[in-house]
CSV table of C-alpha atoms in Angstrom, one decimal:
chain,number,residue,atom,x,y,z
A,18,UNK,CA,0.0,0.0,0.0
A,19,UNK,CA,1.4,3.4,-1.0
A,20,UNK,CA,1.0,6.3,1.5
A,21,UNK,CA,-0.1,9.6,0.0
A,22,UNK,CA,2.4,12.2,1.3
A,23,UNK,CA,1.1,15.1,-0.8
A,24,UNK,CA,0.4,18.1,1.5
A,25,UNK,CA,-3.1,19.4,1.5
A,26,UNK,CA,-3.5,22.7,-0.2
A,27,UNK,CA,-6.2,25.2,-1.1
A,28,UNK,CA,-7.3,25.6,-4.7
A,29,UNK,CA,-6.3,28.7,-6.7
A,30,UNK,CA,-9.9,30.0,-6.4
A,31,UNK,CA,-9.4,30.4,-2.6
A,32,UNK,CA,-6.2,32.4,-2.9
A,33,UNK,CA,-6.0,36.2,-3.1
A,34,UNK,CA,-2.3,37.1,-3.7
A,35,UNK,CA,-0.9,40.2,-2.0
A,36,UNK,CA,1.3,42.0,-4.4
A,37,UNK,CA,3.5,43.5,-1.6
A,38,UNK,CA,3.8,44.2,2.1
A,39,UNK,CA,5.3,47.6,1.5
A,40,UNK,CA,3.1,50.1,3.4
A,41,UNK,CA,3.9,52.8,1.0
A,42,UNK,CA,3.0,50.8,-2.2
A,43,UNK,CA,-0.2,50.8,-4.2
A,44,UNK,CA,-3.3,49.4,-2.4
A,45,UNK,CA,-5.3,48.1,-5.4
A,46,UNK,CA,-4.5,44.5,-4.5
A,47,UNK,CA,-6.5,44.9,-1.3
A,48,UNK,CA,-9.8,45.6,-3.1
A,49,UNK,CA,-11.0,42.1,-1.9
A,50,UNK,CA,-11.5,43.7,1.5
A,51,UNK,CA,-14.3,45.9,0.2
A,52,UNK,CA,-16.8,43.0,0.1
A,53,UNK,CA,-15.1,41.1,3.0
A,54,UNK,CA,-15.5,43.7,5.6
A,55,UNK,CA,-19.1,44.7,4.8
A,56,UNK,CA,-20.5,46.9,7.6
A,57,UNK,CA,-18.2,45.6,10.3
A,58,UNK,CA,-17.4,48.2,12.9
A,59,UNK,CA,-14.4,46.3,14.2
A,60,UNK,CA,-11.9,44.7,11.9
A,61,UNK,CA,-9.5,42.7,14.0
A,62,UNK,CA,-6.1,41.8,12.5
A,63,UNK,CA,-4.2,39.0,14.2
A,64,UNK,CA,-0.6,37.9,14.2
A,65,UNK,CA,1.0,34.6,15.1
A,66,UNK,CA,3.8,36.3,17.1
A,67,UNK,CA,4.8,39.8,18.3
A,68,UNK,CA,7.6,42.0,16.9
A,69,UNK,CA,7.8,40.5,13.4
A,70,UNK,CA,8.6,43.0,10.6
A,71,UNK,CA,6.2,41.5,8.2
A,72,UNK,CA,3.2,41.6,10.5
A,73,UNK,CA,3.8,45.2,11.3
A,74,UNK,CA,4.0,46.0,7.6
A,75,UNK,CA,0.8,44.0,6.8
A,76,UNK,CA,-1.1,45.9,9.5
A,77,UNK,CA,0.2,49.2,8.2
A,78,UNK,CA,-1.0,48.5,4.7
A,79,UNK,CA,-4.4,47.4,6.0
A,80,UNK,CA,-4.5,50.5,8.2
A,81,UNK,CA,-4.0,52.7,5.2
A,82,UNK,CA,-6.6,50.9,3.1
A,83,UNK,CA,-9.3,50.9,5.8
A,84,UNK,CA,-8.7,54.6,6.7
A,85,UNK,CA,-8.4,55.9,3.1
A,86,UNK,CA,-11.0,53.7,1.4
A,87,UNK,CA,-13.5,53.0,4.2
A,88,UNK,CA,-13.3,55.9,6.6
A,89,UNK,CA,-12.1,53.9,9.7
A,90,UNK,CA,-11.3,56.4,12.3
A,91,UNK,CA,-9.3,54.5,15.0
A,92,UNK,CA,-6.4,52.2,15.3
A,93,UNK,CA,-6.5,50.2,18.5
A,94,UNK,CA,-3.8,47.7,19.4
A,95,UNK,CA,-2.5,45.4,22.1
A,96,UNK,CA,-0.6,48.0,24.2
A,97,UNK,CA,-1.5,49.9,27.4
A,98,UNK,CA,-4.7,51.9,27.4
A,99,UNK,CA,-3.3,54.5,29.8
A,100,UNK,CA,0.0,55.0,27.9
A,101,UNK,CA,-1.8,55.1,24.6
A,102,UNK,CA,-3.1,58.5,25.4
A,103,UNK,CA,0.4,59.9,24.7
A,104,UNK,CA,0.6,58.3,21.3
A,105,UNK,CA,-2.9,59.6,20.4
A,106,UNK,CA,-2.0,63.2,21.4
A,107,UNK,CA,1.1,63.0,19.2
A,108,UNK,CA,-0.5,61.7,16.1
A,109,UNK,CA,-3.2,64.4,16.4
A,110,UNK,CA,-0.4,67.0,16.1
A,111,UNK,CA,0.8,67.2,19.7
A,112,UNK,CA,4.3,68.2,20.8
A,113,UNK,CA,7.1,65.8,21.5
A,114,UNK,CA,9.3,63.5,19.5
A,115,UNK,CA,8.4,60.3,17.8
A,116,UNK,CA,11.1,58.3,19.6
A,117,UNK,CA,9.7,59.4,22.9
A,118,UNK,CA,6.2,58.4,21.9
A,119,UNK,CA,7.5,55.0,20.6
A,120,UNK,CA,9.2,54.3,23.9
A,121,UNK,CA,6.7,55.6,26.4
A,122,UNK,CA,3.3,55.8,24.5
A,123,UNK,CA,3.3,52.1,23.8
A,124,UNK,CA,4.0,49.2,26.2
A,125,UNK,CA,5.2,45.6,26.2
A,126,UNK,CA,8.0,46.5,23.7
A,127,UNK,CA,5.3,47.1,21.0
A,128,UNK,CA,6.7,50.5,20.1
A,129,UNK,CA,10.5,50.2,20.0
A,130,UNK,CA,10.5,49.0,16.4
A,131,UNK,CA,11.1,51.1,13.2
A,132,UNK,CA,8.0,49.5,11.5
A,133,UNK,CA,5.8,50.7,14.4
A,134,UNK,CA,7.2,54.1,14.2
A,135,UNK,CA,6.2,54.2,10.6
A,136,UNK,CA,2.6,53.4,11.6
A,137,UNK,CA,2.6,56.4,14.0
A,138,UNK,CA,4.2,58.8,11.6
A,139,UNK,CA,1.7,57.8,8.8
A,140,UNK,CA,-1.2,58.6,11.2
A,141,UNK,CA,0.3,61.9,12.2
A,142,UNK,CA,0.9,62.9,8.5
A,143,UNK,CA,-2.6,61.7,7.6
A,144,UNK,CA,-4.2,63.8,10.3
A,145,UNK,CA,-2.2,66.8,9.2
A,146,UNK,CA,-3.4,66.7,5.6
A,147,UNK,CA,-7.0,65.5,5.8
A,148,UNK,CA,-10.2,66.5,7.5
A,149,UNK,CA,-10.8,62.9,8.7
A,150,UNK,CA,-8.5,62.3,11.6
A,151,UNK,CA,-7.6,58.8,12.8
A,152,UNK,CA,-7.1,58.2,16.5
A,153,UNK,CA,-4.8,55.8,18.4
A,154,UNK,CA,-5.9,53.7,21.3
A,155,UNK,CA,-4.2,51.1,23.5
A,156,UNK,CA,-6.6,48.3,24.7
A,157,UNK,CA,-4.4,46.5,27.2
A,158,UNK,CA,-3.4,46.7,30.9
A,159,UNK,CA,-1.0,49.5,32.0
A,160,UNK,CA,2.7,49.2,32.8
A,161,UNK,CA,3.4,46.4,30.4
A,162,UNK,CA,1.1,44.3,32.6
A,163,UNK,CA,3.8,44.6,35.3
A,164,UNK,CA,3.3,48.0,37.1
A,165,UNK,CA,0.2,49.6,38.4
A,166,UNK,CA,2.0,53.0,38.6
A,167,UNK,CA,0.9,54.5,35.2
A,168,UNK,CA,-2.8,53.7,35.8
A,169,UNK,CA,-2.8,54.9,39.4
A,170,UNK,CA,-1.0,58.1,38.5
A,171,UNK,CA,-3.4,58.9,35.7
A,172,UNK,CA,-6.4,58.5,38.1
A,173,UNK,CA,-4.7,60.6,40.8
A,174,UNK,CA,-3.9,63.3,38.3
A,175,UNK,CA,-7.6,63.5,37.3
A,176,UNK,CA,-8.7,63.6,40.9
A,177,UNK,CA,-6.5,66.6,41.7
A,178,UNK,CA,-9.1,68.5,39.7
A,179,UNK,CA,-12.2,66.5,40.2
A,180,UNK,CA,-11.8,65.6,43.9
A,181,UNK,CA,-9.2,67.9,45.4
A,182,UNK,CA,-10.0,66.9,48.9
A,183,UNK,CA,-9.2,63.2,48.2
A,184,UNK,CA,-6.0,61.8,49.6
A,185,UNK,CA,-4.8,58.3,48.8
A,186,UNK,CA,-3.1,56.4,51.6
A,187,UNK,CA,0.6,56.8,50.7
A,188,UNK,CA,1.3,53.2,51.6
A,189,UNK,CA,-1.1,52.1,48.9
A,190,UNK,CA,0.7,54.0,46.2
A,191,UNK,CA,4.1,52.8,47.6
A,192,UNK,CA,2.9,49.2,47.4
A,193,UNK,CA,1.5,49.6,43.8
A,194,UNK,CA,4.5,51.4,42.5
A,195,UNK,CA,7.2,49.4,44.2
A,196,UNK,CA,6.7,46.1,42.4
A,197,UNK,CA,8.6,46.7,39.2
A,198,UNK,CA,9.5,49.2,36.5
A,199,UNK,CA,7.0,49.2,33.5
A,200,UNK,CA,8.9,47.0,31.2
A,201,UNK,CA,8.2,43.5,29.7
A,202,UNK,CA,11.6,42.4,31.0
A,203,UNK,CA,10.4,43.2,34.6
A,204,UNK,CA,7.7,40.6,34.7
A,205,UNK,CA,9.6,37.8,36.6
A,206,UNK,CA,10.9,40.3,39.2
A,207,UNK,CA,7.4,41.9,39.5
A,208,UNK,CA,5.7,38.6,40.2
A,209,UNK,CA,8.4,37.6,42.7
A,210,UNK,CA,8.1,41.0,44.5
A,211,UNK,CA,4.3,40.6,44.7
A,212,UNK,CA,4.7,37.1,46.1
A,213,UNK,CA,7.0,38.5,48.8
A,214,UNK,CA,4.3,40.9,50.0
A,215,UNK,CA,2.4,40.1,53.2
A,216,UNK,CA,-1.2,38.9,52.5
A,217,UNK,CA,-2.5,41.9,54.4
A,218,UNK,CA,-0.5,44.3,52.2
A,219,UNK,CA,-1.9,42.7,49.0
A,220,UNK,CA,-5.4,42.8,50.4
A,221,UNK,CA,-5.0,46.4,51.4
A,222,UNK,CA,-4.0,47.3,47.9
A,223,UNK,CA,-7.0,45.5,46.3
A,224,UNK,CA,-9.4,47.1,48.8
A,225,UNK,CA,-8.0,50.6,48.2
A,226,UNK,CA,-8.5,50.3,44.5
A,227,UNK,CA,-12.0,48.9,44.9
A,228,UNK,CA,-12.9,51.8,47.3
A,229,UNK,CA,-11.5,54.3,44.8
A,230,UNK,CA,-13.6,52.8,42.0
A,231,UNK,CA,-16.7,53.1,44.2
A,232,UNK,CA,-15.9,56.7,45.1
A,233,UNK,CA,-15.5,57.7,41.4
A,234,UNK,CA,-18.7,56.0,40.4
A,235,UNK,CA,-20.7,57.4,43.3
A,236,UNK,CA,-19.5,61.0,42.8
A,237,UNK,CA,-19.8,61.1,39.0
A,238,UNK,CA,-22.2,64.0,38.9
A,239,UNK,CA,-20.0,66.0,41.4
A,240,UNK,CA,-16.9,65.3,39.2
A,241,UNK,CA,-18.7,66.3,36.0
A,242,UNK,CA,-19.3,69.8,37.5
A,243,UNK,CA,-15.5,70.2,37.6
A,244,UNK,CA,-14.3,68.2,34.6
A,245,UNK,CA,-15.5,67.1,31.1
A,246,UNK,CA,-17.3,63.8,30.5
A,247,UNK,CA,-14.4,62.5,28.4
A,248,UNK,CA,-11.9,63.2,31.1
A,249,UNK,CA,-14.0,61.4,33.7
A,250,UNK,CA,-14.7,58.4,31.5
A,251,UNK,CA,-11.0,58.1,30.5
A,252,UNK,CA,-9.9,58.3,34.2
A,253,UNK,CA,-12.5,55.7,35.2
A,254,UNK,CA,-11.4,53.3,32.4
A,255,UNK,CA,-7.8,53.9,33.5
A,256,UNK,CA,-8.8,52.8,37.0
A,257,UNK,CA,-10.7,49.8,35.8
A,258,UNK,CA,-7.7,48.5,33.7
A,259,UNK,CA,-5.5,49.1,36.8
A,260,UNK,CA,-8.0,47.1,38.9
A,261,UNK,CA,-7.8,44.3,36.4
A,262,UNK,CA,-4.0,44.3,36.6
A,263,UNK,CA,-4.3,43.8,40.3
A,264,UNK,CA,-6.7,40.8,39.8
A,265,UNK,CA,-4.3,39.4,37.1
A,266,UNK,CA,-1.3,39.6,39.5
A,267,UNK,CA,-3.3,38.1,42.3
A,268,UNK,CA,-4.3,35.2,40.0
A,269,UNK,CA,-0.7,34.6,38.8
A,270,UNK,CA,0.6,34.7,42.4
A,271,UNK,CA,-1.7,31.7,43.2
A,272,UNK,CA,-0.8,29.9,39.9
A,273,UNK,CA,-4.1,30.5,38.2
A,274,UNK,CA,-3.1,31.4,34.6
A,275,UNK,CA,-6.5,30.8,33.2
A,276,UNK,CA,-8.1,33.3,35.5
A,277,UNK,CA,-5.4,35.9,34.7
A,278,UNK,CA,-5.9,35.5,31.0
A,279,UNK,CA,-9.7,35.5,31.2
A,280,UNK,CA,-9.7,38.7,33.4
A,281,UNK,CA,-7.3,40.4,31.0
A,282,UNK,CA,-9.3,39.5,27.9
A,283,UNK,CA,-12.5,40.6,29.5
A,284,UNK,CA,-11.0,44.0,30.3
A,285,UNK,CA,-9.6,44.5,26.8
A,286,UNK,CA,-12.9,43.6,25.2
A,287,UNK,CA,-14.6,46.2,27.5
A,288,UNK,CA,-12.0,48.7,26.4
A,289,UNK,CA,-12.8,48.1,22.8
A,290,UNK,CA,-16.4,48.7,23.5
A,291,UNK,CA,-15.4,51.9,25.3
A,292,UNK,CA,-13.6,53.0,22.1
A,293,UNK,CA,-16.7,52.1,20.0
A,294,UNK,CA,-18.7,54.7,22.0
A,295,UNK,CA,-16.3,57.3,20.5
A,296,UNK,CA,-15.4,56.0,17.1
A,297,UNK,CA,-17.6,54.6,14.3
A,298,UNK,CA,-15.2,52.0,13.0
A,299,UNK,CA,-12.0,50.5,14.5
A,300,UNK,CA,-9.0,48.6,13.2
A,301,UNK,CA,-8.0,46.3,16.0
A,302,UNK,CA,-4.4,44.8,16.1
A,303,UNK,CA,-3.7,42.0,18.5
A,304,UNK,CA,-2.4,38.4,18.6
A,305,UNK,CA,-4.4,35.7,17.0
A,306,UNK,CA,-5.2,34.3,20.4
A,307,UNK,CA,-7.0,37.5,21.4
A,308,UNK,CA,-8.9,38.1,18.2
A,309,UNK,CA,-10.2,34.6,17.5
A,310,UNK,CA,-13.9,33.8,18.0
A,311,UNK,CA,-13.5,30.5,19.8
A,312,UNK,CA,-11.9,29.3,23.1
A,313,UNK,CA,-8.1,29.5,23.2
A,314,UNK,CA,-5.8,26.8,24.6
A,315,UNK,CA,-2.3,27.7,25.8
A,316,UNK,CA,0.4,25.4,27.4
A,317,UNK,CA,-0.7,24.0,30.7
A,318,UNK,CA,-4.0,25.8,30.8
A,319,UNK,CA,-7.7,24.9,30.3
A,320,UNK,CA,-9.4,26.7,27.4
A,321,UNK,CA,-10.1,30.4,28.1
A,322,UNK,CA,-12.5,32.9,26.6
A,323,UNK,CA,-10.5,35.4,24.5
A,324,UNK,CA,-11.5,39.0,23.6
A,325,UNK,CA,-12.7,38.0,20.1
A,326,UNK,CA,-15.3,35.6,21.5
A,327,UNK,CA,-16.6,38.4,23.7
A,328,UNK,CA,-16.7,41.0,20.9
A,329,UNK,CA,-18.4,38.5,18.5
A,330,UNK,CA,-21.1,37.8,21.0
A,331,UNK,CA,-21.7,41.5,21.6
A,332,UNK,CA,-21.3,42.8,18.0
A,333,UNK,CA,-22.4,39.9,15.9
A,334,UNK,CA,-21.6,40.6,12.2
A,335,UNK,CA,-20.1,43.9,13.4
A,336,UNK,CA,-17.0,42.0,14.3
A,337,UNK,CA,-14.6,40.7,11.6
A,338,UNK,CA,-11.7,38.5,12.7
A,339,UNK,CA,-8.7,38.2,10.3
A,340,UNK,CA,-6.3,35.5,11.5
A,341,UNK,CA,-2.7,35.2,10.4
A,342,UNK,CA,-0.3,32.4,9.8
A,343,UNK,CA,3.4,32.2,8.9
A,344,UNK,CA,5.8,29.7,7.3
A,345,UNK,CA,9.4,29.9,8.4
A,346,UNK,CA,11.9,32.6,9.5
A,347,UNK,CA,12.2,34.0,13.0
A,348,UNK,CA,9.7,34.2,15.8
A,349,UNK,CA,9.5,35.6,19.3
A,350,UNK,CA,11.5,33.5,21.8
A,351,UNK,CA,9.3,32.2,24.5
A,352,UNK,CA,12.1,30.6,26.6
A,353,UNK,CA,13.6,32.0,29.8
A,354,UNK,CA,16.6,33.4,27.9
A,355,UNK,CA,14.3,36.0,26.3
A,356,UNK,CA,14.8,38.0,29.5
A,357,UNK,CA,18.6,38.0,29.0
A,358,UNK,CA,18.5,39.2,25.4
A,359,UNK,CA,17.7,36.2,23.1
A,360,UNK,CA,14.6,37.9,21.7
A,361,UNK,CA,14.0,35.7,18.7
A,362,UNK,CA,14.5,32.1,17.7
A,363,UNK,CA,14.3,30.2,14.4
A,364,UNK,CA,10.8,29.4,13.1
A,365,UNK,CA,10.6,25.8,11.9
A,366,UNK,CA,8.4,24.7,9.0
A,367,UNK,CA,4.8,24.3,10.1
A,368,UNK,CA,3.6,21.1,11.7
A,369,UNK,CA,1.8,18.8,9.2
A,370,UNK,CA,-2.0,19.0,9.6
A,371,UNK,CA,-1.9,22.5,11.0
A,372,UNK,CA,-3.6,25.5,9.5
A,373,UNK,CA,-0.1,27.0,9.0
A,374,UNK,CA,1.0,24.0,7.0
A,375,UNK,CA,-2.1,24.2,4.8
A,376,UNK,CA,-1.6,27.8,4.1
A,377,UNK,CA,2.2,27.4,3.5
A,378,UNK,CA,1.5,24.6,0.9
A,379,UNK,CA,-1.1,26.6,-1.0
A,380,UNK,CA,0.9,29.6,-2.4
A,381,UNK,CA,4.5,30.7,-2.4
A,382,UNK,CA,3.9,34.4,-1.6
A,383,UNK,CA,1.8,36.4,0.8
A,384,UNK,CA,-1.9,35.8,0.3
A,385,UNK,CA,-5.4,36.0,1.9
A,386,UNK,CA,-8.3,33.7,1.9
A,387,UNK,CA,-11.9,34.3,2.9
A,388,UNK,CA,-13.0,31.4,4.9
A,389,UNK,CA,-16.7,32.3,4.4
A,390,UNK,CA,-16.5,32.0,0.6
A,391,UNK,CA,-14.8,28.7,0.1
A,392,UNK,CA,-15.7,25.8,-2.2
A,393,UNK,CA,-16.8,22.6,-0.5
A,394,UNK,CA,-13.4,21.1,-1.3
A,395,UNK,CA,-11.5,24.0,0.2
A,396,UNK,CA,-13.9,24.1,3.2
A,397,UNK,CA,-13.0,20.4,3.8
A,398,UNK,CA,-9.3,21.2,3.6
A,399,UNK,CA,-9.6,24.0,6.2
A,400,UNK,CA,-11.8,21.9,8.5
A,401,UNK,CA,-9.2,19.2,8.4
A,402,UNK,CA,-6.6,21.6,9.8
A,403,UNK,CA,-7.3,21.1,13.5
A,404,UNK,CA,-4.2,22.8,15.0
A,405,UNK,CA,-2.6,26.2,14.7
A,406,UNK,CA,0.8,27.6,15.8
A,407,UNK,CA,0.0,29.7,18.9
A,408,UNK,CA,3.0,30.5,21.0
A,409,UNK,CA,6.6,29.7,19.9
A,410,UNK,CA,6.7,26.0,19.0
A,411,UNK,CA,3.3,25.3,20.7
A,412,UNK,CA,0.4,24.3,18.6
A,413,UNK,CA,-3.1,24.8,20.0
A,414,UNK,CA,-6.2,22.9,19.0
A,415,UNK,CA,-8.1,25.0,16.5
A,416,UNK,CA,-11.2,25.1,14.3
A,417,UNK,CA,-10.3,27.8,11.8
A,418,UNK,CA,-13.8,28.1,10.3
A,419,UNK,CA,-15.1,29.0,13.8
A,420,UNK,CA,-12.1,31.1,14.8
A,421,UNK,CA,-11.7,33.5,11.9
A,422,UNK,CA,-13.5,35.1,9.0
A,423,UNK,CA,-10.4,35.5,6.9
A,424,UNK,CA,-6.8,34.3,7.1
A,425,UNK,CA,-3.6,36.0,5.8
A,426,UNK,CA,-0.5,33.9,5.3
A,427,UNK,CA,3.1,35.3,5.3
A,428,UNK,CA,5.5,32.7,4.0
A,429,UNK,CA,8.6,34.1,5.7
A,430,UNK,CA,8.8,36.4,8.7
A,431,UNK,CA,11.8,38.2,10.3
A,432,UNK,CA,12.5,40.2,13.4
A,433,UNK,CA,11.4,43.8,13.2
A,434,UNK,CA,14.1,46.5,13.1
A,435,UNK,CA,14.8,48.0,16.5
A,436,UNK,CA,14.7,51.8,16.5
A,437,UNK,CA,17.8,53.0,18.2
A,438,UNK,CA,16.4,56.5,19.1
A,439,UNK,CA,13.3,54.9,20.7
A,440,UNK,CA,15.5,52.4,22.6
A,441,UNK,CA,17.5,55.3,24.0
A,442,UNK,CA,14.3,56.5,25.7
A,443,UNK,CA,13.3,53.1,27.0
A,444,UNK,CA,13.8,51.8,30.6
A,445,UNK,CA,17.3,50.6,31.4
A,446,UNK,CA,16.4,46.9,31.5
A,447,UNK,CA,15.0,47.2,27.9
A,448,UNK,CA,18.2,48.9,26.8
A,449,UNK,CA,20.4,46.2,28.4
A,450,UNK,CA,18.4,43.3,26.9
A,451,UNK,CA,18.6,44.8,23.4
A,452,UNK,CA,22.3,45.5,23.8
A,453,UNK,CA,22.8,41.7,24.2
A,454,UNK,CA,20.6,40.8,21.3
A,455,UNK,CA,22.4,40.0,18.0
A,456,UNK,CA,20.0,40.2,15.1
A,457,UNK,CA,20.4,37.5,12.5
C-alpha cells in the first residue's frame, strides 16, 4: 500500500495574492477587502507572534486601506490603554518627538521598532493633511502588565481637579509602584516582588483600588461639574484596567493562569467597547489568540475565553476577525533566555496537519483567503486543519472556520528592526536586553 504524502492545499480559487507588504506601495491588491468587511465596525487583524517586521507591515497596509477607502477612524492595538493617550496626542499634532512616543506611549515592547514608528508617523501625517482624523488607542493593561503605577498616577492626576480633597493612603501607592518598572523584562521580578508581600498588604491594595472605583462611580455628577465627561470616563477606564491588573497579578501569584488570561481579555474587550462609543469603525491589532472567535488553549491551561469571542457575542456581524499564519523565518523567543537578550528564535516549518501548513502549501507568496466564501473542497481542507501555531513551538487545537472570517498567510517572517532612538528613551532593562541581542 502506497501512502499519500502530498500536502493538503487550497485551490487557486481560494487564494487572493498580496502584491507587496510595502506600506507605501499601491493598495489596489487589497480591493477584496471591500466585500469582505461589509458593515463591520471592528476589523481585528491577528498575528502569530509579536515583533515580526512582516506583521507590522501587513497591518500598516491594512490601516492605510481601511482609513483611506472606508473611513475607519481609530487604530486600537495590544498595548497599554493608559499610555496610549500619549501616542494619540502626538498623532493628532501634539508636541514631542516620535522616539519618545514609541518608547513611552506604547507598552510591552510594542513601540520600539522602526516599523511601528512608521505606523505612528503615517497617522500623524494623515491627520495633518486630511479633514478625517484617525485616533490611536491602547486596549491593554498598564505598565506592560507589570506595574500599576501608570494607571494609578493617571487617576490621581484626574482627581486633583475632580476631587481635590481626596488623599490616597501613601502606603497604597508605595505598594503599587514598588513592584517593578513598567517593562516587559520586569515581569519575573514583579511577580516575585508581589509574592513576597504580606497577604495583608496585598489585600489592602486591592481594597483601596475597589474603594477608589466606588468613590469615582458614586461621585460622578459631582466630578462632572469640575471636569469634562471625556476626562471622567477616561480616568474611570484607567482605574478599571488598573484594577484588572491587580486581579491578574493576584491570580498569577496563586498559579491560576486561566483566571489571569480571562480577566485580561474581558478587560480589553470592554476597552474596545469603550472606544466604540467614541469611534464609528475601529482597526484592532492583537495576537491571533486574542482576536479569534472561539476558546483559546495555551500550554498548561484549560481553554479560556478570548477578547474575540466576547466581541463577536456583543457585536455579531459587526466584528470581523482576520487571523494570520506564517511559514518559516524568525519568531519571538518564549524561553527563559528571552529575558537575557535572546529575543528571537528560528521558526521551523509548520507542523503537518496544521492551518499554518495548509496555508504554506497553498501559495509561495503572501496571500489572503476568505473562509466564508470557500468551495466545498476548500472548506473540507480547512476543516481538516485542526491545529494552529499559537506561541513559539506550541500548537493549539483549532477550528479555523469557527475562529476566523479570513486568514492572511506570510511565508517568511523576520525580526522587526529596533529603533535606536526609541530604545535610548526606553527603561534601562530594555536597553540592556537589546544590547545583548544579536539580530540574524
